mmCIF file with all atom_site columns, C-alpha atoms in Angstrom:
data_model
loop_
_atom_site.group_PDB
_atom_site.id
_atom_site.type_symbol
_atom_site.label_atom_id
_atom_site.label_alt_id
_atom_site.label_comp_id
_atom_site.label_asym_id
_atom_site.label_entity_id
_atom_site.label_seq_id
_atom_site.pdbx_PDB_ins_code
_atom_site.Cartn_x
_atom_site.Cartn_y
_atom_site.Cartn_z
_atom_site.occupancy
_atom_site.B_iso_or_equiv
_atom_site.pdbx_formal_charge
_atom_site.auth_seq_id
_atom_site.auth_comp_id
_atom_site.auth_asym_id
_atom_site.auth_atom_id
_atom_site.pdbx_PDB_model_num
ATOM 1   C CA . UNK A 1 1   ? 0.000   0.000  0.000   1.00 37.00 ? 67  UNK A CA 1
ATOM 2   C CA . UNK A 1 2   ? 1.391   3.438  -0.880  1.00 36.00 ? 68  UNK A CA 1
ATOM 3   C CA . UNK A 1 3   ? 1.862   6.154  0.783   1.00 35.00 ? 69  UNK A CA 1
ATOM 4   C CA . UNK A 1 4   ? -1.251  8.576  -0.640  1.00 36.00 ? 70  UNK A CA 1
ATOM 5   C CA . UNK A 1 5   ? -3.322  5.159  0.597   1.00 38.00 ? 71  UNK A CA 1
ATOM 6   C CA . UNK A 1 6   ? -2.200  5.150  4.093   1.00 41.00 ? 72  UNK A CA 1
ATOM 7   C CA . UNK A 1 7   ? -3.377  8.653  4.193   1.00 40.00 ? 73  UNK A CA 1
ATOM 8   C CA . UNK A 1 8   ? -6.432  8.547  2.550   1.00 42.00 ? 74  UNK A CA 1
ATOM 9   C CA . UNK A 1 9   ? -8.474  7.229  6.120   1.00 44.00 ? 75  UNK A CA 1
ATOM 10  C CA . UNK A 1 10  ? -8.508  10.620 7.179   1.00 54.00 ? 76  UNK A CA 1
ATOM 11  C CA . UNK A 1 11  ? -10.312 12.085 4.275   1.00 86.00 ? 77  UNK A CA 1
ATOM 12  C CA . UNK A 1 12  ? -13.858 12.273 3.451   1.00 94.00 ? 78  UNK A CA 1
ATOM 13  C CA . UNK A 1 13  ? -15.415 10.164 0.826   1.00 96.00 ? 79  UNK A CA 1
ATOM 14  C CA . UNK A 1 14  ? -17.905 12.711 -1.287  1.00 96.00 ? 80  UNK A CA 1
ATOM 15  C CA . UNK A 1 15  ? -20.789 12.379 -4.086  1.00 97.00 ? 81  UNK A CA 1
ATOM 16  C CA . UNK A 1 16  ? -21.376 14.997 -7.087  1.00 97.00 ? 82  UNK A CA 1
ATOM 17  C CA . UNK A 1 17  ? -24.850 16.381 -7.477  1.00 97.00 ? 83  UNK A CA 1
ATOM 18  C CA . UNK A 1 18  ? -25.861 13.855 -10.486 1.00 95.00 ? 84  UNK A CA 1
ATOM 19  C CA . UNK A 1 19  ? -24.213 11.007 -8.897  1.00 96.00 ? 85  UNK A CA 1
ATOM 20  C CA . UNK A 1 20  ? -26.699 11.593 -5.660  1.00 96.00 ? 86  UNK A CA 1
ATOM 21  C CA . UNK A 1 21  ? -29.419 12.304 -7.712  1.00 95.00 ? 87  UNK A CA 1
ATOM 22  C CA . UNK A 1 22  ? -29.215 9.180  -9.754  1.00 95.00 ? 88  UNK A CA 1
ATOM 23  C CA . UNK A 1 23  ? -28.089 6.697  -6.127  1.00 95.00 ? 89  UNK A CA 1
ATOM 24  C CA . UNK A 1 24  ? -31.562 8.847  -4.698  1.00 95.00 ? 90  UNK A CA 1
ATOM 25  C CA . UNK A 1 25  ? -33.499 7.560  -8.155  1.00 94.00 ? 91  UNK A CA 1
ATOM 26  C CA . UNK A 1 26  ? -32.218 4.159  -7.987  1.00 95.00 ? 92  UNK A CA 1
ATOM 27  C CA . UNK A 1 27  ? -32.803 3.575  -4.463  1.00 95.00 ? 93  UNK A CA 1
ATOM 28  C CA . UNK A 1 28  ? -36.518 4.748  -4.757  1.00 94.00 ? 94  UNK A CA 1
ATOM 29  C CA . UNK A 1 29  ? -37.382 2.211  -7.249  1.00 95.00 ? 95  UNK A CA 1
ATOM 30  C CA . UNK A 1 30  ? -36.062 -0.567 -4.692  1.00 94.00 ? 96  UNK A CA 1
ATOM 31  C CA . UNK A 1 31  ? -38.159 1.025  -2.316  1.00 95.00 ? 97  UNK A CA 1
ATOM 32  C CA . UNK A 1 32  ? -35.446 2.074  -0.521  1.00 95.00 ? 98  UNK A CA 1
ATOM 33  C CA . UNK A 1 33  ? -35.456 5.206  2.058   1.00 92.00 ? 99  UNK A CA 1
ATOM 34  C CA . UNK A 1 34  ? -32.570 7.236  1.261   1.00 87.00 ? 100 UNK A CA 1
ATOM 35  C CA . UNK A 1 35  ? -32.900 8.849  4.585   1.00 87.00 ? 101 UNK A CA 1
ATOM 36  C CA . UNK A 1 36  ? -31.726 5.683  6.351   1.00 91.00 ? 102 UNK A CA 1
ATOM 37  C CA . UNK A 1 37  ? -30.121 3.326  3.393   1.00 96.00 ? 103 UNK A CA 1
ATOM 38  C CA . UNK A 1 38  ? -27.221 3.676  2.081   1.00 96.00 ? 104 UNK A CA 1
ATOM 39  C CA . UNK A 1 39  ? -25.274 3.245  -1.222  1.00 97.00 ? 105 UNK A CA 1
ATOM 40  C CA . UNK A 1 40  ? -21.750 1.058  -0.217  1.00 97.00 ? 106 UNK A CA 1
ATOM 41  C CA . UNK A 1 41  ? -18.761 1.862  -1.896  1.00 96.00 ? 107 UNK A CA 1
ATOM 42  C CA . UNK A 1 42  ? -16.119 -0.833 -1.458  1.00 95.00 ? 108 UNK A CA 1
ATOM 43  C CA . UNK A 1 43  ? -12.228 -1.880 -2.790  1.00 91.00 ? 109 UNK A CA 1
ATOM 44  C CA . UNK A 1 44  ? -12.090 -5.800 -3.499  1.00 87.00 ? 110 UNK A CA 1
ATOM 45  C CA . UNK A 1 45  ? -8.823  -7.959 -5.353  1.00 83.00 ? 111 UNK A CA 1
ATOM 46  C CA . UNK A 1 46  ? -9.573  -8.372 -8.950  1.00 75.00 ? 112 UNK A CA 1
ATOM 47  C CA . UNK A 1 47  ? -9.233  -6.785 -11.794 1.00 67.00 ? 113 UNK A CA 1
ATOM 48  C CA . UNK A 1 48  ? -6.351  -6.334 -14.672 1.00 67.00 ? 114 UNK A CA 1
ATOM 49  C CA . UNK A 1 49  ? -4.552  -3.448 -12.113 1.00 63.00 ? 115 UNK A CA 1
ATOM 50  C CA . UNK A 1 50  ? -5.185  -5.003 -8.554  1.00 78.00 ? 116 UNK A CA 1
ATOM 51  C CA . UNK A 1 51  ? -7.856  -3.728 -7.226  1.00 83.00 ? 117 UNK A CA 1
ATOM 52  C CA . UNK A 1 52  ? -11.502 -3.179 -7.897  1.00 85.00 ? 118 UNK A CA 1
ATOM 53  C CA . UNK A 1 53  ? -14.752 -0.840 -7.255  1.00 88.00 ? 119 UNK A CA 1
ATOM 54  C CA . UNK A 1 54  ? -17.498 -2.415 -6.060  1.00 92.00 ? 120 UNK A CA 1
ATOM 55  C CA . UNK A 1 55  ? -21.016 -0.465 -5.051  1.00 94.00 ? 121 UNK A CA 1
ATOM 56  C CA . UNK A 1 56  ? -24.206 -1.451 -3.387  1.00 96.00 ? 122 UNK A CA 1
ATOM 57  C CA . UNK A 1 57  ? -26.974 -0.532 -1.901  1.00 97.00 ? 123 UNK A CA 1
ATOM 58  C CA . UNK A 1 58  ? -28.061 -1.410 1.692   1.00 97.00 ? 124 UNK A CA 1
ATOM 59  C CA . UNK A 1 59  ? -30.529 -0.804 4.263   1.00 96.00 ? 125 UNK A CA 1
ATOM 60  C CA . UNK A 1 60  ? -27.941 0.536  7.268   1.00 95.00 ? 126 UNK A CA 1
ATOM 61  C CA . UNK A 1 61  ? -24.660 0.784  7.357   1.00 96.00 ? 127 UNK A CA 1
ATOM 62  C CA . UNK A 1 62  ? -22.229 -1.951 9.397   1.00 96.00 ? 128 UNK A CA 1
ATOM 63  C CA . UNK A 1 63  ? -21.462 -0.889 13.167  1.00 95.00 ? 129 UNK A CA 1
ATOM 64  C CA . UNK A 1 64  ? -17.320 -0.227 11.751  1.00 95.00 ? 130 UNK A CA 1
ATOM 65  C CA . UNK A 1 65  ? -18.492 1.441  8.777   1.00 97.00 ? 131 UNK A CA 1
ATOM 66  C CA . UNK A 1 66  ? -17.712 5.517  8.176   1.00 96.00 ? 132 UNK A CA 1
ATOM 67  C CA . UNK A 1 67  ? -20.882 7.025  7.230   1.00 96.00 ? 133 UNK A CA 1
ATOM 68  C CA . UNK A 1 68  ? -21.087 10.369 4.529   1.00 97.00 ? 134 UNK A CA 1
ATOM 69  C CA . UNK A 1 69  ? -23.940 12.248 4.191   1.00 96.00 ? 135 UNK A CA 1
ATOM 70  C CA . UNK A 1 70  ? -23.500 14.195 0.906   1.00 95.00 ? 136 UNK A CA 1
ATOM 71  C CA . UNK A 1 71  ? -26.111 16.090 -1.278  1.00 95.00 ? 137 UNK A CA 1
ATOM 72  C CA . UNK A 1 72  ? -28.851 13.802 0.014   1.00 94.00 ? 138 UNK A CA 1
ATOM 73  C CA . UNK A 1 73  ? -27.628 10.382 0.132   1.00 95.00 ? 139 UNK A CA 1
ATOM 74  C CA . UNK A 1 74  ? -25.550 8.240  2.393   1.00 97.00 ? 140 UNK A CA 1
ATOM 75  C CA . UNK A 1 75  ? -22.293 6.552  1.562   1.00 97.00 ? 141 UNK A CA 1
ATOM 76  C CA . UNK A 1 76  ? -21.244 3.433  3.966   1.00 97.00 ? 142 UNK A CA 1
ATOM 77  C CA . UNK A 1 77  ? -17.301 2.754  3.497   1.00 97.00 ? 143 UNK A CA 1
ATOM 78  C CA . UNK A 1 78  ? -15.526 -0.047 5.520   1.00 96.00 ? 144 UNK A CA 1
ATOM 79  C CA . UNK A 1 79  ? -12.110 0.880  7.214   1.00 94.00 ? 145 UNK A CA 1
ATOM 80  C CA . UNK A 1 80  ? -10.199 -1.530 4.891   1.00 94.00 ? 146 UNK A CA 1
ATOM 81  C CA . UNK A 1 81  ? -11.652 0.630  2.080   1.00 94.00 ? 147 UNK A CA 1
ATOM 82  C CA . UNK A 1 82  ? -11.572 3.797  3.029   1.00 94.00 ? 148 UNK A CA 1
ATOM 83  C CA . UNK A 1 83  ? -7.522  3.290  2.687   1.00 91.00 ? 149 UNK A CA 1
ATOM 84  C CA . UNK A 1 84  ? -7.561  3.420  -0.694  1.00 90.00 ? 150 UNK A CA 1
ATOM 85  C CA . UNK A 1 85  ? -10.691 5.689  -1.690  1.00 93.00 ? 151 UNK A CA 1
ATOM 86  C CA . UNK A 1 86  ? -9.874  8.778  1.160   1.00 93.00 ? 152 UNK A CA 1
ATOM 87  C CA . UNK A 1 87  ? -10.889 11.843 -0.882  1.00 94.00 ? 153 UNK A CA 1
ATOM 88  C CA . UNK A 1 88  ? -12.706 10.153 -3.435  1.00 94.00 ? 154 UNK A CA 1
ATOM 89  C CA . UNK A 1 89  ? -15.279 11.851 -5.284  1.00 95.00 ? 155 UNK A CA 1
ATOM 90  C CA . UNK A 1 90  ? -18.369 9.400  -6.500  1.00 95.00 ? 156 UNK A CA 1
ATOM 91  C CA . UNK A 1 91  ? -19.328 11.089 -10.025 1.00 94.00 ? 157 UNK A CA 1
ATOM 92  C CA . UNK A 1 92  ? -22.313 9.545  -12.560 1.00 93.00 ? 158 UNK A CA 1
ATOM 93  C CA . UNK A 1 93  ? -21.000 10.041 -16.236 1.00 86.00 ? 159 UNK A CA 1
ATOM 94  C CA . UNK A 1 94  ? -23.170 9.338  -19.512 1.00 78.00 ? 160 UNK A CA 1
ATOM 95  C CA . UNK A 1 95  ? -21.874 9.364  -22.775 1.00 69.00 ? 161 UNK A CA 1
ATOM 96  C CA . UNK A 1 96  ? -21.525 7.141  -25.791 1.00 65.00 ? 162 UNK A CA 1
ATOM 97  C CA . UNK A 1 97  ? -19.687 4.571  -23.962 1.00 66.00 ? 163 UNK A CA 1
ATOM 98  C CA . UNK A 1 98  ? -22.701 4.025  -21.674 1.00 68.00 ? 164 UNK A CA 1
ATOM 99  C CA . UNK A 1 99  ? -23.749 5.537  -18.380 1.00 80.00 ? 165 UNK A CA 1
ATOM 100 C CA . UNK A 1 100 ? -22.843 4.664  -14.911 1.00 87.00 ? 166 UNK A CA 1
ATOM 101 C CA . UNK A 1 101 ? -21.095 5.586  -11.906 1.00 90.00 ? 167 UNK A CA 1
ATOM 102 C CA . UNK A 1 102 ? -17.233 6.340  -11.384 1.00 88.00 ? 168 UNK A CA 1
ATOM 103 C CA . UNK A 1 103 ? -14.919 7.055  -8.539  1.00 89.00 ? 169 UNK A CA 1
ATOM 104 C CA . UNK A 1 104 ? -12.761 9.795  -9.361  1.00 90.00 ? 170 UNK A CA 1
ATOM 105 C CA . UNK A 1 105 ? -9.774  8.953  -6.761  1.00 89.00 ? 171 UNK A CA 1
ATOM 106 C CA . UNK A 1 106 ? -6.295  11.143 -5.601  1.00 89.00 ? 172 UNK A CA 1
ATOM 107 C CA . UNK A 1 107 ? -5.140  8.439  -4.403  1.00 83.00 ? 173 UNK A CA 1
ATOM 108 C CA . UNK A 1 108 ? -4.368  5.951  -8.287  1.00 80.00 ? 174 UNK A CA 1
ATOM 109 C CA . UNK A 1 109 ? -1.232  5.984  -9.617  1.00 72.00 ? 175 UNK A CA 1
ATOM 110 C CA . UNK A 1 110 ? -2.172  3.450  -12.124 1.00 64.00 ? 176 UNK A CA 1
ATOM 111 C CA . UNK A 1 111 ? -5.429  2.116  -14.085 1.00 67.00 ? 177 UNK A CA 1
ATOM 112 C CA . UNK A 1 112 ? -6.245  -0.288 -16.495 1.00 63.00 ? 178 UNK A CA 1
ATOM 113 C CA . UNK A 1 113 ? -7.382  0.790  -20.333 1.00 59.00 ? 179 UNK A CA 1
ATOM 114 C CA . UNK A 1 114 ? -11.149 0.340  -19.579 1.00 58.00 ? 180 UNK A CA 1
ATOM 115 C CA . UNK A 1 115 ? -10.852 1.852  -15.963 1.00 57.00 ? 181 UNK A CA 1
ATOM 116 C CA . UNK A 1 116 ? -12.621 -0.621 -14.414 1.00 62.00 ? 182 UNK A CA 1
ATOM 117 C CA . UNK A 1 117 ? -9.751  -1.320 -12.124 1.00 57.00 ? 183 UNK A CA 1
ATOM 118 C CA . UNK A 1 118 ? -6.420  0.432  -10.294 1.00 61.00 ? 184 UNK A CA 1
ATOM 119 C CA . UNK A 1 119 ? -3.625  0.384  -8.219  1.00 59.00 ? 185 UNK A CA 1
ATOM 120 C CA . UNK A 1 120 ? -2.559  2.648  -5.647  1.00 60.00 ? 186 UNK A CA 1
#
């Protein structure tokens, strides 16, 4: 683990306005209370670079988990995570490639050539 990893427990984890908007849409059609559920945003093994996104919603966050409430939505990262996404910004692109969400993240020094993966 690098440096800029080590660090990045001690930053915030954030959302952009259409990223929260589209978490807020997605969660209502689960029937989902965005008031209390949360969307997770973890780091698993895998992928061509190392590491991996992974997102999902759930109901309420885990007792260890760091909780951010940002522009109407709540984010649930686990400690092991939030060492390599600290100061992450969760962003929802479209485009002709497709739409979806993407962590834009200080703390990569390397990705793959589709982005799907990284290594810090």
């Amino acid at each position: 683990m690098s440096a800029s990893a080590e660090r990045g427990d001690t930053q915030d984890v954030a959302a952009t306005e259409d990223a929260a908007a589209q978490a807020r849409d997605l969660m209502d059609g689960e029937g989902m209370d965005p008031g209390e559920a949360g969307l997770r945003l973890y780091v698993q093994q895998g992928g061509c670079a190392g590491l991996s996104y992974g997102m999902r919603f759930e109901n309420e966050p885990e007792a260890e988990d760091r909780v951010f409430e940002v522009n109407g939505i709540r984010l649930f990262v686990d400690q092991s995570s939030m060492n390599y996404v600290g100061g992450s910004v969760l962003d929802f692109e479209g485009g002709l490639q497709g739409e979806g969400f993407h962590v834009k993240n200080p703390n990569v020094e390397a990705e793959c050539g589709c982005g799907e993966s990284f290594r810090t």
